[in-house]
PDB file of C-alpha atoms in Angstrom:
ATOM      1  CA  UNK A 967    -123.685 -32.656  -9.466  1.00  0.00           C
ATOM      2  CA  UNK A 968    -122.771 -32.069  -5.995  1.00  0.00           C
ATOM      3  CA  UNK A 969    -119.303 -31.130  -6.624  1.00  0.00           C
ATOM      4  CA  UNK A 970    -121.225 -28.533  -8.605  1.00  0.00           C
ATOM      5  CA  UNK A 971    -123.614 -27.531  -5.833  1.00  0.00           C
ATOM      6  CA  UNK A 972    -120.639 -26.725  -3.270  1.00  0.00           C
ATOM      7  CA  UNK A 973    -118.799 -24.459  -5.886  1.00  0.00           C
ATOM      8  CA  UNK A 974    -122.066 -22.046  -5.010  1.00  0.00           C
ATOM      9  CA  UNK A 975    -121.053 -22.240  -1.119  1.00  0.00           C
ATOM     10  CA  UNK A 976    -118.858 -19.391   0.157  1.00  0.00           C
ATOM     11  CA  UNK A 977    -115.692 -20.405   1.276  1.00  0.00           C
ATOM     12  CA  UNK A 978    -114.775 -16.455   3.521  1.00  0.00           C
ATOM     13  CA  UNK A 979    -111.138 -16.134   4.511  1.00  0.00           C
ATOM     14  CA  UNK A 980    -110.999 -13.572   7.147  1.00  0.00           C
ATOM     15  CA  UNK A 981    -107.953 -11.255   6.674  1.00  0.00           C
ATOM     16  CA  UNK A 982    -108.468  -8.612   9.396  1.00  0.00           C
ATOM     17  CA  UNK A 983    -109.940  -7.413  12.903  1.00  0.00           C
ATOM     18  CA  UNK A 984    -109.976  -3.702  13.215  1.00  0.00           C
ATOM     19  CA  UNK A 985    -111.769  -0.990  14.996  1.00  0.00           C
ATOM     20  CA  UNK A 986    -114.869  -3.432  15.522  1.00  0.00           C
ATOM     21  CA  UNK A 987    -115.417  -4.357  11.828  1.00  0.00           C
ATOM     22  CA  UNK A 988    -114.080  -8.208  10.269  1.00  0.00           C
ATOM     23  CA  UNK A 989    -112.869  -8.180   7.013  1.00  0.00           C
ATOM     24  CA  UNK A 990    -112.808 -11.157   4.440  1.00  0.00           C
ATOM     25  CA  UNK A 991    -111.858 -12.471   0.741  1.00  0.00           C
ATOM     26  CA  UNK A 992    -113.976 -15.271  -0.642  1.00  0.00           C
ATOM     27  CA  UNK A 993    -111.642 -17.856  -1.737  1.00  0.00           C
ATOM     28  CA  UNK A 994    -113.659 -19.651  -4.359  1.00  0.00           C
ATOM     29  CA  UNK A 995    -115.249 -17.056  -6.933  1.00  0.00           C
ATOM     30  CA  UNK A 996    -113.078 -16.782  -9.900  1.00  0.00           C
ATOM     31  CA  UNK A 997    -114.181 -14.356 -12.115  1.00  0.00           C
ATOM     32  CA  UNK A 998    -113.256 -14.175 -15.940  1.00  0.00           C
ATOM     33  CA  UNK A 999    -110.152 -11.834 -15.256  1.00  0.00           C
ATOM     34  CA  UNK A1000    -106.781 -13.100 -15.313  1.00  0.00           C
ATOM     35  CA  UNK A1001    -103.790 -11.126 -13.925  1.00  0.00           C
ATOM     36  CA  UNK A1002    -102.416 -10.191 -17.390  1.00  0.00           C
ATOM     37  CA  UNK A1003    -105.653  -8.423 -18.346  1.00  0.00           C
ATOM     38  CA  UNK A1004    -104.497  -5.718 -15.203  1.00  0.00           C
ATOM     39  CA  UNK A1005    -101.667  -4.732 -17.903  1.00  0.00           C
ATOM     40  CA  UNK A1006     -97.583  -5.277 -18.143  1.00  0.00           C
ATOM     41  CA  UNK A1007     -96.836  -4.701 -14.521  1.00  0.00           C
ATOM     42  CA  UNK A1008     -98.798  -7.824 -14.194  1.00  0.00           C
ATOM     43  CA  UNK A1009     -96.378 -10.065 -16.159  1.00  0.00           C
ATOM     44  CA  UNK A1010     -95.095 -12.295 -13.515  1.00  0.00           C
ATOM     45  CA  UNK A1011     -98.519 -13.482 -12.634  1.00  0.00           C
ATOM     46  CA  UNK A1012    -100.106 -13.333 -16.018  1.00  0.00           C
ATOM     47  CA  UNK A1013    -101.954 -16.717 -15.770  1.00  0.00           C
ATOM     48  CA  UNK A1014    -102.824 -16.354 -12.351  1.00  0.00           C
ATOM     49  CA  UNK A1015    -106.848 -15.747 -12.071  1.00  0.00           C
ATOM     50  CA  UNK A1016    -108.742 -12.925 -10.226  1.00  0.00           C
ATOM     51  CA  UNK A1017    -111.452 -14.252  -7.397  1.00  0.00           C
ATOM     52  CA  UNK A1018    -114.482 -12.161  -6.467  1.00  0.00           C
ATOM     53  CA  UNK A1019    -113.772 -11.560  -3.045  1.00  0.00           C
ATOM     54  CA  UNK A1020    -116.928  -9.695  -1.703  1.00  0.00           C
ATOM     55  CA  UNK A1021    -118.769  -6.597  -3.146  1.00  0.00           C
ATOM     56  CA  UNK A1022    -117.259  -3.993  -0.426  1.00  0.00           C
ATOM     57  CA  UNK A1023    -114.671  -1.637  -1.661  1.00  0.00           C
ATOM     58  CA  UNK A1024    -114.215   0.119  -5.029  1.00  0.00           C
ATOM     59  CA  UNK A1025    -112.430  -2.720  -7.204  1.00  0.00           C
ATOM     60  CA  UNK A1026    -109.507  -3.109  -4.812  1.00  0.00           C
ATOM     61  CA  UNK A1027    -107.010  -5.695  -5.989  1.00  0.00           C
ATOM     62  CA  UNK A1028    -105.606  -7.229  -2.840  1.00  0.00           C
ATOM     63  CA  UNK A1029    -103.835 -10.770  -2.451  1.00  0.00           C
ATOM     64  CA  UNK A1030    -103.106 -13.635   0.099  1.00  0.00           C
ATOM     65  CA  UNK A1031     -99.577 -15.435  -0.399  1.00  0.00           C
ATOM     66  CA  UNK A1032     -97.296 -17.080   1.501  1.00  0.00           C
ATOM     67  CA  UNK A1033     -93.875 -15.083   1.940  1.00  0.00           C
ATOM     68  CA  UNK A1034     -93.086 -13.345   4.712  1.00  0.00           C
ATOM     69  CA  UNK A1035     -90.237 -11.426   3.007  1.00  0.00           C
ATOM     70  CA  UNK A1036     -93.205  -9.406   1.009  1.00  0.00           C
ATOM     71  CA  UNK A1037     -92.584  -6.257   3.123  1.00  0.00           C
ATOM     72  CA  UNK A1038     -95.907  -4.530   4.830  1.00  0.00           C
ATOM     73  CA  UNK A1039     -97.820  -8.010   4.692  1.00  0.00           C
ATOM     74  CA  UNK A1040     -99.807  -9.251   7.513  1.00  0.00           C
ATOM     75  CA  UNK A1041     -99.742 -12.576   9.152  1.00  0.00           C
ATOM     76  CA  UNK A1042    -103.451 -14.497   9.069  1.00  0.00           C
ATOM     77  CA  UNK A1043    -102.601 -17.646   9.669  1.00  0.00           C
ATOM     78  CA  UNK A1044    -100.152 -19.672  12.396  1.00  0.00           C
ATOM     79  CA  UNK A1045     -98.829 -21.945   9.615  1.00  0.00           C
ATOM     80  CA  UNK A1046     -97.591 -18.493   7.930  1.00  0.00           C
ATOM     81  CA  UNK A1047    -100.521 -17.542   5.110  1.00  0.00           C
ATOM     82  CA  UNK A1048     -99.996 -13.202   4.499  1.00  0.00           C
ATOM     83  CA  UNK A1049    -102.340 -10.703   3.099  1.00  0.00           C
ATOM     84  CA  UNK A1050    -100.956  -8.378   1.393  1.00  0.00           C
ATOM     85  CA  UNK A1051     -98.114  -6.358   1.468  1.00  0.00           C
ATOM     86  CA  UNK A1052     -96.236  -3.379  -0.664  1.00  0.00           C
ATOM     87  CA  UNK A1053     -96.722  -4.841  -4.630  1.00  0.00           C
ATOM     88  CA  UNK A1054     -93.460  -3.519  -5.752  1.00  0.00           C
ATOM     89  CA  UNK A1055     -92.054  -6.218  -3.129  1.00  0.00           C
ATOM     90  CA  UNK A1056     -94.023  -8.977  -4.478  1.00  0.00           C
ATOM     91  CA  UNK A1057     -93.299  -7.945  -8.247  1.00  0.00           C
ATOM     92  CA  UNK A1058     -89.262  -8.295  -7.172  1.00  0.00           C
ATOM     93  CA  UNK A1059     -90.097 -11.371  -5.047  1.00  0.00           C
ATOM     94  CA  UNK A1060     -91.446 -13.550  -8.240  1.00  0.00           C
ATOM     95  CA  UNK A1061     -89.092 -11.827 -10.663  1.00  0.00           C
ATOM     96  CA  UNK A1062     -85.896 -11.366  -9.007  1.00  0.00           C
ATOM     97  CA  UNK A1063     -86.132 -13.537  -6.125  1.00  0.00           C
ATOM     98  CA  UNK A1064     -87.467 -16.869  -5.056  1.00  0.00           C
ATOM     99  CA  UNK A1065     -91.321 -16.387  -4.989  1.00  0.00           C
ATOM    100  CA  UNK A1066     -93.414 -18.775  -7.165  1.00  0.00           C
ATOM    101  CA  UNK A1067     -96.770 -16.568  -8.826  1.00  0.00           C
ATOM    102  CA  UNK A1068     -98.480 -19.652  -7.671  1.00  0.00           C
ATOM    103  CA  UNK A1069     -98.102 -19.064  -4.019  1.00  0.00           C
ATOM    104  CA  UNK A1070    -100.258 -16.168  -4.798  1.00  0.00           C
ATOM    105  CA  UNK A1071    -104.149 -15.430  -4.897  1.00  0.00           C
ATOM    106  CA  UNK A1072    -105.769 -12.382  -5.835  1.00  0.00           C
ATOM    107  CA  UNK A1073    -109.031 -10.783  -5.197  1.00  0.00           C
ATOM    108  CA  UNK A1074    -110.984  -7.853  -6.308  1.00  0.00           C
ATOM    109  CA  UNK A1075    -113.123  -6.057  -3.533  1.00  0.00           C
ATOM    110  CA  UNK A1076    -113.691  -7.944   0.007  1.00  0.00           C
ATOM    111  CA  UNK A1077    -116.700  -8.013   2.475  1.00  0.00           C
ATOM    112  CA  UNK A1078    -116.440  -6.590   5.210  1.00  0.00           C
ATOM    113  CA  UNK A1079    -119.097  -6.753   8.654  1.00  0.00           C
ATOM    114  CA  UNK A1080    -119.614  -5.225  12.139  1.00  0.00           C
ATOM    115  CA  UNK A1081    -118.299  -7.992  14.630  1.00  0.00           C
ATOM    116  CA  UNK A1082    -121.742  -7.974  16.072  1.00  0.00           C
ATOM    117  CA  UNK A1083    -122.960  -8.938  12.524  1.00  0.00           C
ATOM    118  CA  UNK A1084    -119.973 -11.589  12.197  1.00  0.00           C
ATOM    119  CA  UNK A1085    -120.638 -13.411  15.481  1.00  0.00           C
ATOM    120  CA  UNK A1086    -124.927 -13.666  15.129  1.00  0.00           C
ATOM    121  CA  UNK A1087    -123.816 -15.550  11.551  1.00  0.00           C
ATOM    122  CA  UNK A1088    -121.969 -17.364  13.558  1.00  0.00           C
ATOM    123  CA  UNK A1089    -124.314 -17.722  16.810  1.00  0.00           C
ATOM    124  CA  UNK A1090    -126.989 -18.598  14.171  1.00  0.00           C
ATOM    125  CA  UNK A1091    -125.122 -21.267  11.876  1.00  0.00           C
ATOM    126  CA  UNK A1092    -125.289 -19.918   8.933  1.00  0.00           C
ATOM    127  CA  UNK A1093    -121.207 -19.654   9.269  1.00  0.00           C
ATOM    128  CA  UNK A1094    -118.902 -22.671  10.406  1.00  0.00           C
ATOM    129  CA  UNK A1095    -115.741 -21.467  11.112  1.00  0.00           C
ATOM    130  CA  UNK A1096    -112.606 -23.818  10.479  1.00  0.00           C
ATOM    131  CA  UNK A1097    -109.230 -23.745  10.643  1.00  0.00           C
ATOM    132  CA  UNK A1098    -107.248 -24.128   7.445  1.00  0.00           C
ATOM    133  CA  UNK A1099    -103.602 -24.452   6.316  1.00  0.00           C
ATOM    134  CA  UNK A1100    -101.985 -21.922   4.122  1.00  0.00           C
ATOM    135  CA  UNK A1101    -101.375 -25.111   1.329  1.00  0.00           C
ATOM    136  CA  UNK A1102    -105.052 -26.085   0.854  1.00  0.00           C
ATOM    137  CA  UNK A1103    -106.014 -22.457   1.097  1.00  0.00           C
ATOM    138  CA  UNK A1104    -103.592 -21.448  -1.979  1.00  0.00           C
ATOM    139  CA  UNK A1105    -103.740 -25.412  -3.480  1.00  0.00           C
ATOM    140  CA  UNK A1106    -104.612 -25.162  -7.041  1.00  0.00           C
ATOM    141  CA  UNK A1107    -107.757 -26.913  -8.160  1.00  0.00           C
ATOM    142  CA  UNK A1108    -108.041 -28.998 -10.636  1.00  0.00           C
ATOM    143  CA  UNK A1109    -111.345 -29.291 -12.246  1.00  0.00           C
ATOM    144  CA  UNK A1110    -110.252 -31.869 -15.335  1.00  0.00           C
ATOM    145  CA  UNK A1111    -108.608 -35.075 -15.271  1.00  0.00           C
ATOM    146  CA  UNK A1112    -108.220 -38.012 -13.274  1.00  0.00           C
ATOM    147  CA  UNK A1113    -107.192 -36.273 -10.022  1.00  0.00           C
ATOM    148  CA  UNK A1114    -110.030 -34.033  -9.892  1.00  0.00           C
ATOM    149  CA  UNK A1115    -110.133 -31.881  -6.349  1.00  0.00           C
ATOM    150  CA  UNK A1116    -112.664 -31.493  -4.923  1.00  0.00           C
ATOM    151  CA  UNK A1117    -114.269 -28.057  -3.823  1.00  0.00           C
ATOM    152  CA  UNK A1118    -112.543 -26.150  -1.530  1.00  0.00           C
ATOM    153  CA  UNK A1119    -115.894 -25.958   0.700  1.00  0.00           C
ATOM    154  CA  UNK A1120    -115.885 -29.471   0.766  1.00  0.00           C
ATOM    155  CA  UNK A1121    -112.553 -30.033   1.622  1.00  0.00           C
ATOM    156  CA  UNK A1122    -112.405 -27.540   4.757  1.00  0.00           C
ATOM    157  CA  UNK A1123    -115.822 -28.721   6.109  1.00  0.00           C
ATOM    158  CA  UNK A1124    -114.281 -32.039   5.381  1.00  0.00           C
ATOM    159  CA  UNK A1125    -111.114 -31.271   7.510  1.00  0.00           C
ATOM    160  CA  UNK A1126    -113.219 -29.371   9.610  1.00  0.00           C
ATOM    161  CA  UNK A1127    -115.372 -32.420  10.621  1.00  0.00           C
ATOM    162  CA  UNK A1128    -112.512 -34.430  12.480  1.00  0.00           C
ATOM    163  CA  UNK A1129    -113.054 -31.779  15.423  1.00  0.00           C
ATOM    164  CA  UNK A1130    -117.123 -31.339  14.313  1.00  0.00           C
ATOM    165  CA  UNK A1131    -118.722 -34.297  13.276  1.00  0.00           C
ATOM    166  CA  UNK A1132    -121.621 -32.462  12.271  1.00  0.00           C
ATOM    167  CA  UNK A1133    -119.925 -30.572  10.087  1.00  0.00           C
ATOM    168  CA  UNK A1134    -119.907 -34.162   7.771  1.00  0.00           C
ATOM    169  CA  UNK A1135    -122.848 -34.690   8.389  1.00  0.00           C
ATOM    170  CA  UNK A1136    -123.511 -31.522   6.226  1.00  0.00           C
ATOM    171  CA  UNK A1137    -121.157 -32.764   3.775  1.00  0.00           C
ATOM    172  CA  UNK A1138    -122.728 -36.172   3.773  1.00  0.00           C
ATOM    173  CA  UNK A1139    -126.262 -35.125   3.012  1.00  0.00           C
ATOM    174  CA  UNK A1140    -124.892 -32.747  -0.348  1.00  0.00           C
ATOM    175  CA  UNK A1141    -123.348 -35.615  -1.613  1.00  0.00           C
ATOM    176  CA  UNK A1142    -126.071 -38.337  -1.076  1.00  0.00           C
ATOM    177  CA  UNK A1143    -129.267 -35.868  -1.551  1.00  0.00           C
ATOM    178  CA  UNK A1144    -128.214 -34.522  -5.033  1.00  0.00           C
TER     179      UNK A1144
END
């Protein structure tokens, strides 16, 4: 199916610019691991799951959320998405505080690039960079039921596509082709 298709299509969130190198989670690989399998410390998010976010780095856990209050996390996004921040903060946040788990995704490992590297995949097209808001980047997913979502690639080239028509074109030709 094409829905099926798209699920193989990275979706890259880029979560810093440093000393000439990009860094970025991929937001749609979930991998068998759920929170709770980390161990106890990991009881407030127990259910959530753990995405593949690139092969660099040695099994780092790291996490995109949307609390500012999580201290030592870094604004990514206008509309106020974070990565990461001190995890003591965001245990207390979810247990003690306010914070919902589900306004929470985690990753293990990230890619990373040289910004020369980043901009030829862009220059080229194999990248199309879009704008996103924090809620359909941390929107849960729903792959059952009635209300099935659809993939989160095609709902940002989808939103995407207002501004860059050919952008649904791409989307167009999955869904029609396959």
């Amino acid at each position: 199916s094409p829905d099926r298709l798209v699920g193989f299509l990275p979706c890259i969130l880029i979560v810093k610019f440093k000393n000439n190198q990009v860094a970025g989670v991929m937001l749609n690989r979930r991998t068998s691991m759920l929170m709770g399998d980390m161990g106890n410390e990991m009881a407030p998010f127990m259910i959530q799951p753990i995405y593949l976010g690139g092969f660099d780095g040695d099994n780092q856990l790291s996490y995109i959320h949307s609390y500012p209050e999580i201290s030592n996390s870094e604004k990514i996004t206008h509309d106020g998405l974070y990565f990461g921040g001190a995890f003591n903060s965001v245990r207390y946040w979810v247990q003690e505080g306010t914070g919902s788990s589900f306004n929470f995704k985690f990753f293990i490992n990230y890619f990373e690039w040289s910004i020369q590297d980043f901009n030829a995949f862009i220059k080229s097209g194999i990248w199309h960079p879009v704008e996103a808001s924090k809620n359909s980047i941390l929107r849960i997913r729903d792959s059952r039921g009635p209300y099935k979502a659809k993939p989160l690639w095609t709902d940002l080239m989808c939103m995407a596509g207002k501004e860059k028509p050919m952008l649904l074109d791409i989307v167009s030709k999955i869904y029609t082709d396959t």
